[in-house]
Coordinates of C-alpha atoms and ligand atoms in Angstrom, one line a residue:
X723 CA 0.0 0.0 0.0
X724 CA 2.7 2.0 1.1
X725 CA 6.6 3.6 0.2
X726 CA 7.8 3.5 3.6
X727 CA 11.0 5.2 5.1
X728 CA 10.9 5.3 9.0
X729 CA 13.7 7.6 9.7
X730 CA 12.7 8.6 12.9
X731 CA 13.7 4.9 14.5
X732 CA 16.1 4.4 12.0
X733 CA 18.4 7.1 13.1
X734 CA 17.4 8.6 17.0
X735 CA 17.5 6.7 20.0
X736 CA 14.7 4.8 21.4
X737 CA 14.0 2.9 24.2
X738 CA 15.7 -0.4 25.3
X739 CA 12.3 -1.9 27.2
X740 CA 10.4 -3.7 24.6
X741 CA 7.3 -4.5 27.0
X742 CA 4.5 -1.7 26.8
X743 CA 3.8 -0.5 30.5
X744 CA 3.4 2.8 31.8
X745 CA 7.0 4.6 32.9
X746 CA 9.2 7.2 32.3
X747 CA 12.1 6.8 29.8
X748 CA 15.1 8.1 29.2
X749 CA 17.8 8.5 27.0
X750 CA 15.4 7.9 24.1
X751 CA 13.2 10.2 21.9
X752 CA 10.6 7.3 21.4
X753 CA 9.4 3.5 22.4
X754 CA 8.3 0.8 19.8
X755 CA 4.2 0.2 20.3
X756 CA 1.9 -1.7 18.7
X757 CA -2.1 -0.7 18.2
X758 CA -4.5 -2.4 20.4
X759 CA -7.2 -4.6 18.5
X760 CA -10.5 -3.3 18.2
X761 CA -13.8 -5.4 17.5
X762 CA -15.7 -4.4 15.1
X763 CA -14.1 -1.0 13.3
X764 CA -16.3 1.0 10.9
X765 CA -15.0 3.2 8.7
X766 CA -17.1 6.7 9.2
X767 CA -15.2 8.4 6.8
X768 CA -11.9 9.4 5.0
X769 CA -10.5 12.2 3.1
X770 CA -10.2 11.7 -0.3
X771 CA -7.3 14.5 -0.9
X772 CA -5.2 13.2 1.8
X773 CA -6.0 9.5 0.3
X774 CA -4.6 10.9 -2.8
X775 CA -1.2 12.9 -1.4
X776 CA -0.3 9.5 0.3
X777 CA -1.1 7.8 -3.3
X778 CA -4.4 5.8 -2.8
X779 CA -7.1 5.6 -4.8
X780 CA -10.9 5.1 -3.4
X781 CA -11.2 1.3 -3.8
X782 CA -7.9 1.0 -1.4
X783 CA -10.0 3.9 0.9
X784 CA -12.7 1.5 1.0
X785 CA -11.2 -2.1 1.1
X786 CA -10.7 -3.9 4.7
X787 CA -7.8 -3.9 4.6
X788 CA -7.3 0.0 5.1
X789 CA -10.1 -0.4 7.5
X790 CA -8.1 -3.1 9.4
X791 CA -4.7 -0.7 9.0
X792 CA -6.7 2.5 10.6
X793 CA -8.2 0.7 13.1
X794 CA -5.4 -0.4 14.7
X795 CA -6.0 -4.1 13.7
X796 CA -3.5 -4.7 11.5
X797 CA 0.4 -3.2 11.3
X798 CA 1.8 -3.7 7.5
X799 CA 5.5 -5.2 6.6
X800 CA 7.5 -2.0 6.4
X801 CA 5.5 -0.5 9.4
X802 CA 7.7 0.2 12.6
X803 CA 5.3 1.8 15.1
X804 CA 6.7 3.6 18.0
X805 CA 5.1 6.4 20.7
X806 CA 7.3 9.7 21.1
X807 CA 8.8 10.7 24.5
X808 CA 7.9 14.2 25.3
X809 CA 7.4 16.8 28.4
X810 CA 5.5 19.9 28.2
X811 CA 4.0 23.3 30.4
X812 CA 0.7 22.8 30.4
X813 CA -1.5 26.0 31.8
X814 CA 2.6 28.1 32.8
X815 CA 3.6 24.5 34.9
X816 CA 6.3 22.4 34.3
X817 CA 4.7 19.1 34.1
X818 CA 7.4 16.6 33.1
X819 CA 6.9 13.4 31.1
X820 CA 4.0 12.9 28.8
X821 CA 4.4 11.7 25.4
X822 CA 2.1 10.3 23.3
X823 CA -0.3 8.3 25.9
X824 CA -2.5 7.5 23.1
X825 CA -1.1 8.3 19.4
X826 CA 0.9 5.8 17.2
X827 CA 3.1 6.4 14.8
X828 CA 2.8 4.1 12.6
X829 CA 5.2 4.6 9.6
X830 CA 7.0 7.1 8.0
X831 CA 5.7 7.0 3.9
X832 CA 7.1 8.8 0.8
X833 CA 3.8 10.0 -1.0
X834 CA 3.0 11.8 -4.5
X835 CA 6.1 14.5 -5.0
X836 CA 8.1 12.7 -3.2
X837 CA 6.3 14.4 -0.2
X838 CA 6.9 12.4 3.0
X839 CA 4.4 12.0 5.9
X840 CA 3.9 10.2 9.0
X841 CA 0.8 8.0 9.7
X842 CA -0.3 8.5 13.0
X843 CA -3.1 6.8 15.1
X844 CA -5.0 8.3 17.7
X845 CA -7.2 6.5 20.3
X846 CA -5.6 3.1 19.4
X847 CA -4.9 1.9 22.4
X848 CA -2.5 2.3 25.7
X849 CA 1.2 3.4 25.2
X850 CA 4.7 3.4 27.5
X851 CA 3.5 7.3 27.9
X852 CA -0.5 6.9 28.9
X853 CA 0.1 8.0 32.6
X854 CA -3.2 7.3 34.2
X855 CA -5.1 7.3 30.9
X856 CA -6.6 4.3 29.4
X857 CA -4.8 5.4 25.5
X858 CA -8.5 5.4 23.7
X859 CA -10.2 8.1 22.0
X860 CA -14.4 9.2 21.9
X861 CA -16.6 9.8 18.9
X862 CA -17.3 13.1 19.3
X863 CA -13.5 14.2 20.1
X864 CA -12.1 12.1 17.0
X865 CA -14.4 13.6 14.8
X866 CA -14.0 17.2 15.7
X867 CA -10.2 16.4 15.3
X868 CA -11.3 15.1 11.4
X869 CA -13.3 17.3 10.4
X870 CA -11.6 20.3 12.0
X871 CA -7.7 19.3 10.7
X872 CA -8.9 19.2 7.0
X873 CA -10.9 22.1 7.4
X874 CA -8.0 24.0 8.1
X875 CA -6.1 22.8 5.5
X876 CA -9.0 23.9 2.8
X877 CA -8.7 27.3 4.7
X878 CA -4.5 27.4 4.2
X879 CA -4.0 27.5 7.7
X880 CA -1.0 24.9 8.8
X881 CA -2.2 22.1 10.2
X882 CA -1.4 18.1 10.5
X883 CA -4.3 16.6 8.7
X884 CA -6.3 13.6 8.8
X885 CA -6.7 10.5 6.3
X886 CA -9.6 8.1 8.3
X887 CA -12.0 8.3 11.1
X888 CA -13.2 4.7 12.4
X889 CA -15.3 3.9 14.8
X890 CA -14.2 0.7 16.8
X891 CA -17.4 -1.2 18.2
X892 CA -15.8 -0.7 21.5
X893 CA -17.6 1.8 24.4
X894 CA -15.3 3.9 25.9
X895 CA -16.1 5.5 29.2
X896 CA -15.7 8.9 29.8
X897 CA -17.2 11.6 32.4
X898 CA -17.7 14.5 30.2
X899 CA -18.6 17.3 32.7
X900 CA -15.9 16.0 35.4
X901 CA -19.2 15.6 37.6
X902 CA -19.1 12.0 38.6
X903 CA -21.2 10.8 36.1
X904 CA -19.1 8.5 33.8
X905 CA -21.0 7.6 30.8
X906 CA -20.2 4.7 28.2
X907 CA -19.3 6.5 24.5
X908 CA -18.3 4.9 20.9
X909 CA -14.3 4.9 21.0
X910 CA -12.9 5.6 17.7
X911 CA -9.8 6.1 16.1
X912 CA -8.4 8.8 13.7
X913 CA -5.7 8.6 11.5
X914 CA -3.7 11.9 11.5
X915 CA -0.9 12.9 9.0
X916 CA 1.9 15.5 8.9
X917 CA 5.6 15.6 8.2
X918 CA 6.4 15.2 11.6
X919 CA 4.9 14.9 14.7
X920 CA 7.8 16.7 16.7
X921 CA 6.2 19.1 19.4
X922 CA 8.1 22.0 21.4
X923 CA 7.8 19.1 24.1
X924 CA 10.1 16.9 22.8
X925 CA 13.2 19.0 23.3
X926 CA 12.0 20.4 26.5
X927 CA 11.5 17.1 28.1
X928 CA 15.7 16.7 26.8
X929 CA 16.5 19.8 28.3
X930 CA 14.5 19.3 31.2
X931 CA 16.5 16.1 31.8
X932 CA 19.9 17.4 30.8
X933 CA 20.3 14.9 28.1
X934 CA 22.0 17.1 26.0
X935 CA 23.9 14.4 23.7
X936 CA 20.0 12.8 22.5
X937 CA 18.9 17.1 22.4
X938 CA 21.5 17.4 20.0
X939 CA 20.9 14.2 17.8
X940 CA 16.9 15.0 17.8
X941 CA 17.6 19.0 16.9
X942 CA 19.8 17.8 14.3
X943 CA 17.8 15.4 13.1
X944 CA 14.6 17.5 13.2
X945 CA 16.4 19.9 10.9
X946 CA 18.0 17.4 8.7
X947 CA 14.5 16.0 7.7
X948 CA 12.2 18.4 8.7
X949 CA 13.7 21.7 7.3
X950 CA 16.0 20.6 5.1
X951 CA 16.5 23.8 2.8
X952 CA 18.0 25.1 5.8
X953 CA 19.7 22.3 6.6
X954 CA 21.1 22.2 3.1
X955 CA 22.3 26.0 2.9
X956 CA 24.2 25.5 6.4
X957 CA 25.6 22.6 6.7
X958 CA 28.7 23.3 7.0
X959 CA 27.8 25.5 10.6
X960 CA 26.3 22.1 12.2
X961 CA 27.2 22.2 15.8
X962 CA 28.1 25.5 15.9
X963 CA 25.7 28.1 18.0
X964 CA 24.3 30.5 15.3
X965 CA 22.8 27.5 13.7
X966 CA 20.8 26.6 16.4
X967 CA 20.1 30.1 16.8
X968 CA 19.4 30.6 13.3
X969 CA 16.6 27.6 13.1
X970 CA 15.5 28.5 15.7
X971 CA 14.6 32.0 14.8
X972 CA 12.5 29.7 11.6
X973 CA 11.0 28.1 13.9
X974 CA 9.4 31.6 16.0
X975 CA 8.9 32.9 12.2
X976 CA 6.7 29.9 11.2
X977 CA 4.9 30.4 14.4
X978 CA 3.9 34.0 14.1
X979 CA 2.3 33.0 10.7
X980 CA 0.6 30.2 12.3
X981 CA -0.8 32.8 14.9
X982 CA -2.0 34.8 12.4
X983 CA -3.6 32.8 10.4
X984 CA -5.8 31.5 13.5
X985 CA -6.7 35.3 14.3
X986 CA -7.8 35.1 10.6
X987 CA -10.4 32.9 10.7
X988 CA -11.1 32.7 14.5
X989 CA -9.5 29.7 15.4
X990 CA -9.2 28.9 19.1
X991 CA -7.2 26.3 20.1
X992 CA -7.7 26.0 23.6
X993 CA -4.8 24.2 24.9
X994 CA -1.8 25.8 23.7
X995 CA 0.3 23.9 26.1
X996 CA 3.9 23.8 24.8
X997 CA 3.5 19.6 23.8
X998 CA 0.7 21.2 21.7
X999 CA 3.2 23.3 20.1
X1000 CA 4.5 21.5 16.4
X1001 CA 7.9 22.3 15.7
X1002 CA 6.7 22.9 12.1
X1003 CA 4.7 25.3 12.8
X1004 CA 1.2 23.2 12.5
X1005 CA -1.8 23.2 13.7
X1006 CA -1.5 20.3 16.6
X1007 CA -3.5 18.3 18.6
X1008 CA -7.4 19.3 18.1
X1009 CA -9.3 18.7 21.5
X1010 CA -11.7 22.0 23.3
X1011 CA -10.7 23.9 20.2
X1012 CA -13.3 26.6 19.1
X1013 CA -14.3 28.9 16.2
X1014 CA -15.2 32.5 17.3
X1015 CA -18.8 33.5 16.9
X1016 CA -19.6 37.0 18.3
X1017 CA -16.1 38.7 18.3
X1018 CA -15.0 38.6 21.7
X1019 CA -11.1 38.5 22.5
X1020 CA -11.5 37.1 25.8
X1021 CA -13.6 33.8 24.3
X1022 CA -12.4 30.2 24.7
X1023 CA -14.1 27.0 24.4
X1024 CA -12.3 25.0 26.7
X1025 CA -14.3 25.3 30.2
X1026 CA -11.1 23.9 31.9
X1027 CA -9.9 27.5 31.2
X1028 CA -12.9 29.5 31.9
X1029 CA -11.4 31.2 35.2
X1030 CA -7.9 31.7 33.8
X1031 CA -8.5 32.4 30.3
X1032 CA -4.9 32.2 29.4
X1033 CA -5.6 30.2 26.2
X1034 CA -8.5 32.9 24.8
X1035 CA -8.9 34.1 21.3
X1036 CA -6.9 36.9 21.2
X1037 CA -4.5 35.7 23.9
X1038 CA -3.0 33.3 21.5
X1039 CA -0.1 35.4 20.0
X1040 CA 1.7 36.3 23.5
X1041 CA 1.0 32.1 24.6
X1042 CA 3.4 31.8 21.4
X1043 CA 5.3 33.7 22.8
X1044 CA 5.5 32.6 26.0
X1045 CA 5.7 28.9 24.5
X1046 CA 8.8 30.0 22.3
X1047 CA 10.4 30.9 25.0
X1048 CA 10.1 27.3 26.8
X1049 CA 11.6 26.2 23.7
X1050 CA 14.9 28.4 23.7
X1051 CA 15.4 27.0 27.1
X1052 CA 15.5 23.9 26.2
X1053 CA 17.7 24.6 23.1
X1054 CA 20.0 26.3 25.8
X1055 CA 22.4 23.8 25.8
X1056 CA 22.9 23.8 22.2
X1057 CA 23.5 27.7 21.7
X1058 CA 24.5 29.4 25.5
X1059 CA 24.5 32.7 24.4
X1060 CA 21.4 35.0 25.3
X1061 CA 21.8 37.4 22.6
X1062 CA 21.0 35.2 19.4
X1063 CA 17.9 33.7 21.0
X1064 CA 16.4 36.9 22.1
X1065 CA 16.8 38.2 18.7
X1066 CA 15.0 35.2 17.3
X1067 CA 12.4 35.7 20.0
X1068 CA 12.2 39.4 18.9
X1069 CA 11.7 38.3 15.6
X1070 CA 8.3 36.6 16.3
X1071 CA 7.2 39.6 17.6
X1072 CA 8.2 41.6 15.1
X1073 CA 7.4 38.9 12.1
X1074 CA 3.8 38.4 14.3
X1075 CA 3.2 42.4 14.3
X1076 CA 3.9 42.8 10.6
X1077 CA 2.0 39.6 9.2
X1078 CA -0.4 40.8 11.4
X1079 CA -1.0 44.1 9.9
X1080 CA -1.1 42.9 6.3
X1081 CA -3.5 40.7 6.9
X1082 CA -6.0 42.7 8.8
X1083 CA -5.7 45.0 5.4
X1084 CA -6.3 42.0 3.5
X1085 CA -9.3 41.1 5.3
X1086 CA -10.9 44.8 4.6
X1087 CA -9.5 44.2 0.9
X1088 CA -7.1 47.5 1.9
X1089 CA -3.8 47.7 0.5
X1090 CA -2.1 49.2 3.8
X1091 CA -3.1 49.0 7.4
X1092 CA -4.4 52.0 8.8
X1093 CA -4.3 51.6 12.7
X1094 CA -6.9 54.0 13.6
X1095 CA -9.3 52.4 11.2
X1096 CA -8.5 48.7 12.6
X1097 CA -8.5 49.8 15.9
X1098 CA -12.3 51.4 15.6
X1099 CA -13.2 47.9 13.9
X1100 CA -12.6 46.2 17.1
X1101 CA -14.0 48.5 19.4
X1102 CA -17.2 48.1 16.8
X1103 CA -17.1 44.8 16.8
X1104 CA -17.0 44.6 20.8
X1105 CA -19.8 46.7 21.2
X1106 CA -22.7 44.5 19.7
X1107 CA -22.4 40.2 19.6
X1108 CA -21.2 40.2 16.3
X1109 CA -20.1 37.0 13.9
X1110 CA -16.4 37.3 13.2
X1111 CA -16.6 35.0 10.1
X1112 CA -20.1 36.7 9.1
X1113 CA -18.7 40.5 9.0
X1114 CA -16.0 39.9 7.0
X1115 CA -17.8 38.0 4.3
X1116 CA -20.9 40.6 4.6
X1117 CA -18.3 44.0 4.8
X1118 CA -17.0 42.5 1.1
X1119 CA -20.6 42.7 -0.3
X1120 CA -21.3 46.1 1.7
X1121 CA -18.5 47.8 0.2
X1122 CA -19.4 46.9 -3.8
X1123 CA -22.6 48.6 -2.7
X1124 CA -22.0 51.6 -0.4
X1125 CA -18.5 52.2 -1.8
X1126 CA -19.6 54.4 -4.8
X1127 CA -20.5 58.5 -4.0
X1128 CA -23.4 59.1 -4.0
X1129 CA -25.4 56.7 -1.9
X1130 CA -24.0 55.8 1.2
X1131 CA -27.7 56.7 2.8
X1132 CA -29.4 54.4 1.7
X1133 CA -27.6 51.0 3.2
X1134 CA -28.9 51.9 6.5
X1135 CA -32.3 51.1 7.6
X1136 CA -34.8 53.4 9.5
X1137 CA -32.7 52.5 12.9
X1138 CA -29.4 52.7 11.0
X1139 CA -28.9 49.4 11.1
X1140 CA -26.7 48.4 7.9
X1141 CA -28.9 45.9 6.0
X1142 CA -26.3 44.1 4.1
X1143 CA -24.4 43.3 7.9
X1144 CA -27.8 42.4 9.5
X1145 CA -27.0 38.3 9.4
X1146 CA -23.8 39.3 11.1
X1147 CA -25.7 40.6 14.5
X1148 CA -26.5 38.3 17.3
X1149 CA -28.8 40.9 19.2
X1150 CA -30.4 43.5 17.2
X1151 CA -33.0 43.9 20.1
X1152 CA -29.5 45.2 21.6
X1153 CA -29.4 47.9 18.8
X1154 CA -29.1 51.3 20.2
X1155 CA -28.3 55.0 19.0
X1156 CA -25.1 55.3 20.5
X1157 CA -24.2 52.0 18.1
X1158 CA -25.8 52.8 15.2
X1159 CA -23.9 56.2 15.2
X1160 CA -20.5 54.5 15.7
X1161 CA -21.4 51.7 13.1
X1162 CA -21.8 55.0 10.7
X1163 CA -18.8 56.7 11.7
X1164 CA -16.6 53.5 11.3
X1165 CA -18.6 52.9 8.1
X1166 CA -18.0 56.0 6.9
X1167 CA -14.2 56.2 7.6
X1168 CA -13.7 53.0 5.9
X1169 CA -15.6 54.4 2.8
X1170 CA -13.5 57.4 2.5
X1171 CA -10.1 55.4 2.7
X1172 CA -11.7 52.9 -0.3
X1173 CA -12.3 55.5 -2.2
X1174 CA -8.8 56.9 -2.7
X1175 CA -8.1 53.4 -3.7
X1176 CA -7.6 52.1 -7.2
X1177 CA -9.1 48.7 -7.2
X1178 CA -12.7 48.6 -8.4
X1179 CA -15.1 47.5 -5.8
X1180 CA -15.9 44.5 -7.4
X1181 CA -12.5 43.2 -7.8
X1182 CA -11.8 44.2 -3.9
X1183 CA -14.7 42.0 -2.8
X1184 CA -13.2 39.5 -4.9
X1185 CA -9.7 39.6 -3.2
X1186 CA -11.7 39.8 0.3
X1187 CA -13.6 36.9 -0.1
X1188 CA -10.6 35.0 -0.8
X1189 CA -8.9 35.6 3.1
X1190 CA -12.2 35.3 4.7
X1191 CA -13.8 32.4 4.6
X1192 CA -17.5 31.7 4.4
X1193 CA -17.5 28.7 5.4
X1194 CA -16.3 27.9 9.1
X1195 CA -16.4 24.4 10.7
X1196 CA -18.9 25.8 13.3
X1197 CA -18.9 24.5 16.5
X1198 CA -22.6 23.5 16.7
X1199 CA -21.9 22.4 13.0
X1200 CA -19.6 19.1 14.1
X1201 CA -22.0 18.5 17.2
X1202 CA -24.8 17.8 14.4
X1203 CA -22.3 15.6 13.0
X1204 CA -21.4 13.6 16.1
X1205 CA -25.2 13.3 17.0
X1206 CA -25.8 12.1 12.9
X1207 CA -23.3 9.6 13.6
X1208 CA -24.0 8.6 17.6
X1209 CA -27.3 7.7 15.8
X1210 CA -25.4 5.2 12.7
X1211 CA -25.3 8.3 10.4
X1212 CA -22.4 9.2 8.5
X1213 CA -23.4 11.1 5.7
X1214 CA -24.0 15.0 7.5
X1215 CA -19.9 13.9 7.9
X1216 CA -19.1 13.7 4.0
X1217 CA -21.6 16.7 3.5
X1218 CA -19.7 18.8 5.8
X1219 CA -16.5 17.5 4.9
X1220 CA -17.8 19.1 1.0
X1221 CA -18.7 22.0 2.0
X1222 CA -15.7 23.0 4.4
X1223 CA -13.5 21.8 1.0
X1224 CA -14.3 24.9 -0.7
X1225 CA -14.6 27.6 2.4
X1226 CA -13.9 30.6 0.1
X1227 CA -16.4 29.8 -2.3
X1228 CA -19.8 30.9 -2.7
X1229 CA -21.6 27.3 -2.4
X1230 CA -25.4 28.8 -2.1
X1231 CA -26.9 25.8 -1.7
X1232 CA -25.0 25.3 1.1
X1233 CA -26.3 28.7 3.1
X1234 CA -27.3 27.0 5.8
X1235 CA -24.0 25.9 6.8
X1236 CA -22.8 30.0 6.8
X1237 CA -25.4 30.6 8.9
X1238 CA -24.6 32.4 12.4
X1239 CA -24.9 29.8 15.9
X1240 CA -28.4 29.3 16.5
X1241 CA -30.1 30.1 19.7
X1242 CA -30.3 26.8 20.7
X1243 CA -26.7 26.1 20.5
X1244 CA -25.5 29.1 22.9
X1245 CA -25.3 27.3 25.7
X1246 CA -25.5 23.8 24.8
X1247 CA -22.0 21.7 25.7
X1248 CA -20.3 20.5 22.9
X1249 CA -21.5 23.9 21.0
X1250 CA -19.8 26.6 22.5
X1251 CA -18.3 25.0 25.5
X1252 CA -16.3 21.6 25.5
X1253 CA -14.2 19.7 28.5
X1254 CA -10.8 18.6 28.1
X1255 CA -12.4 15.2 28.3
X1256 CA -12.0 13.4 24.9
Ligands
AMP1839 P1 -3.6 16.8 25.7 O1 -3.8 17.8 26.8 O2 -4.9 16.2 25.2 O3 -2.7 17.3 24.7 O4 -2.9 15.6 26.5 C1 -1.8 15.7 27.3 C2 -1.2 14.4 27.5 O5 -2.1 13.4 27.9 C3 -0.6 13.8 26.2 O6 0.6 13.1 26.6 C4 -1.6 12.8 25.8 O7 -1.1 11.8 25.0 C5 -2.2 12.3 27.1 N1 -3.5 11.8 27.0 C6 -4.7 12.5 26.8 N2 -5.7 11.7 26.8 C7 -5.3 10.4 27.0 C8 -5.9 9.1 27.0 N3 -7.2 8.9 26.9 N4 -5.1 8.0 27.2 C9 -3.7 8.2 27.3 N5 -3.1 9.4 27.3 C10 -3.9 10.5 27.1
MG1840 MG1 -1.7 16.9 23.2

């Protein structure tokens, strides 16, 4: 089925104990594993452009045996699965060894291109690194990871994606509000894919442990096969300080751009812990993640961190920061001079602020940032519940409209309420005059500063419907899903899965799925709240 080449346990150390039992390890970046049987595995679904990077077709999608392989049930010839060893802060602590307590690598594969990925399984069944856990995975946590990774990757944010989702035929239990009322669920298992797997977490748990000859082999190997233009142009400096320095300065760069992009769409991630943090720059781990509704900076799904709020919307960019800098210490041993790390650190700020800043202009279809203008927006968009996704994708249709001399009156209704933003308002019993009159204002200053623009109006809505999607993978959105499929119903999954492959489009017969959170949804869990349990 498969081109394999498993560098990562061909070349870095792993762990002598061959038995899988819970423990910590050292001197090893990883410990061989094998997937846990399952009973009776379904497949729910799969994706068919992942299918096709990794070179199959749809009748190997849909044969047992890649149900048996993405189940767990069956490890190919050429297959060499193996758990990572890694530490990690989780919520500012130190919190030592965790490692993959329930994903399995299964093989490293050369795909179309020449591309090379890493098959991963998640849910599949107990590991060296599962602590207390018991290594499985729920329905509704392994979809949400499905849908969500390849939803990303449709929107060009970076991500790890996902090939399969398959239900086992095995109840797992899980006490969803931490209330002491465990409940049985439908385990499943998904299939992720990236490049690499390699989180912040795996050299801090090196540094942590002062095992600086295995940090050096894993950095080195990390930048070998994971950023190998750099690698390439420098390799004559292995070893030597500035390298390290150097890469990682990449790394913070690839960050800020990942930040951005999630303040793009309104991605929340919810548990930025640094072993959530991809040393590539991806998207990692999917759990309590959240898409912004009403625009509210100080929003997060994850009810674990309602009181502290450190992983909120629009406290992701500083956690990156605060992460990178967990990383440097780790890389410490490697480099031991301050100045080159805080310089790389500078430049995520710096890299952050200015990708920042183009893309906010982008997303009013503006050719320069104007502070004052963007700074109004927020304040506007603070002062009524209104949809972050919805606005955008309304303000591009507004502007073709309102944009031209002589008519700005008449896109206001009787209250001032602009019709063409209405299905972006939560509230509009909230409406008031002191809101209407700064809607105008801020409506009016954007105007002006279009109109000494060249682009036409309709080729600026074009350009801003391309960086602000129309299509979101709502929250309520995958809870429909997981209920579809709780009750032996997969196909809302492939539906949604179409519809999020295309987010910039215009898709009108799929309106519904642009639609703003219902009322019924505000408060529902799994909608706009979700536990860490998963
Ligand atoms: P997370 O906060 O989900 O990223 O998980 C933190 C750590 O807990 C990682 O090492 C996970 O592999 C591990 N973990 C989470 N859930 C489970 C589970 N059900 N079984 C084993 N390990 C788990
Ligand atoms: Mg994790």
């Amino acid at each position: 089925m498969f081109r394999y080449d498993n560098r990562f346990t061909q070349f870095l150390p792993g762990d002598t104990e061959p038995r899988n039992f819970r423990r910590q390890v050292f001197g090893a970046c990883y410990s061989r594993v094998r997937p846990t049987p399952v009973p009776a595995p379904r497949l729910v679904a799969y994706s068919r452009e992942m299918a096709t990077e990794l070179g199959l077709s749809a009748t190997d999608c849909d044969s047992e045996s890649f149900l048996q392989v993405f189940s767990g049930n069956q490890v190919l010839d050429g297959m060499d699965p193996f758990a990572m060893c890694y530490g990690g802060h989780q919520f500012g602590n130190w919190a030592g060894q965790l490692g993959d307590g329930r994903a399995i690598n299964l093989a490293e594969v050369v795909g179309r291109d020449q591309r090379r990925w890493t098959l991963q399984l998640k849910g599949a069944g107990p590991t060296p690194y599962s602590r207390t856990a018991d290594g499985l995975a729920v329905l509704r946590s392994s979809l949400r990871e499905f849908l969500c990774s390849e939803a990303m990757f449709h929107l060009g944010v970076p991500t790890t994606r996902a090939l399969s989702l398959v239900l086992t035929g095995q109840d797992v239990i899980r006490d969803m509000f931490y209330d002491g009322n465990p409940q049985r669920e439908p385990g499943a298992v998904v299939c992720r894919v990236a490049p690499s797997f390699t989180r912040f977490g795996n050299f801090e748990i090196l540094g942590a442990r002062q095992d600086d000859e295995v940090l050096r082999q894993l950095t080195n190997f990390t930048i070998e096969h994971d950023f190998p233009d750099f690698w390439l142009s420098r390799q004559t400096e292995v070893n030597s300080p500035q390298f390290y320095a150097d890469w990682f300065a990449e790394v913070c760069r690839r960050t800020a751009t990942m930040m951005v992009h999630w303040m793009r769409v309104g991605f929340v991630h919810g548990v930025m812990n640094t072993d959530n943090m991809s040393i590539l720059g991806l998207t990692i781990d999917y759990g309590p993640y959240g898409w912004l509704e009403d625009y509210d900076p100080s929003w997060t799904p994850n009810t674990t961190d309602a009181h502290g709020r450190r992983y909120a919307f629009g406290q992701q960019p500083q956690i990156g920061m605060w992460n990178l800098v967990r990383l440097a210490n780790a890389l410490w041993p490697l480099v031991q001079q301050k100045e080159p790390l805080q310089n790389a650190l500078q430049e995520y700020s710096e890299s952050y602020h200015r990708q920042f800043e183009t893309m906010m202009a982008a997303k009013l279809g503006m050719a320069h940032y104007d502070e004052s203008l963007i700074d109004g927006l927020f304040r506007l968009l603070g002062s009524l519940e209104t949809d972050y996704t919805l606005f955008f994708r309304q303000l591009a249709i507004w502007q073709e409209s309102a944009v031209p001399a002589d008519n700005f009156e008449q896109w206001f209704d009787a209250q001032g309420i602009p019709e063409l933003l209405k299905p972006a308002y939560y509230n509009l019993g909230q409406w008031s005059q002191t809101i209407a009159q700064r809607t105008r204002d801020w409506l009016g200053q954007y105007r002006i500063l279009l109109q000494r623009d060249r682009q036409t109006p309709a080729d600026r809505r074009q350009s801003m419907q391309r960086v602000n999607p129309k299509f979101v993978l709502r929250n309520y959105l995958a809870q429909l899903a997981i209920d579809a499929v709780a009750q032996g119903d997969f196909s809302p999954v492939a539906r949604l899965l179409d519809v999020l492959r295309n987010p910039y489009s215009d898709q009108p017969e799929a309106d519904s799925f642009a639609e703003k959170r219902p009322e019924w949804a505000r408060h529902r869990a799994g909608c706009s709240m979700l536990s860490c349990s998963s």
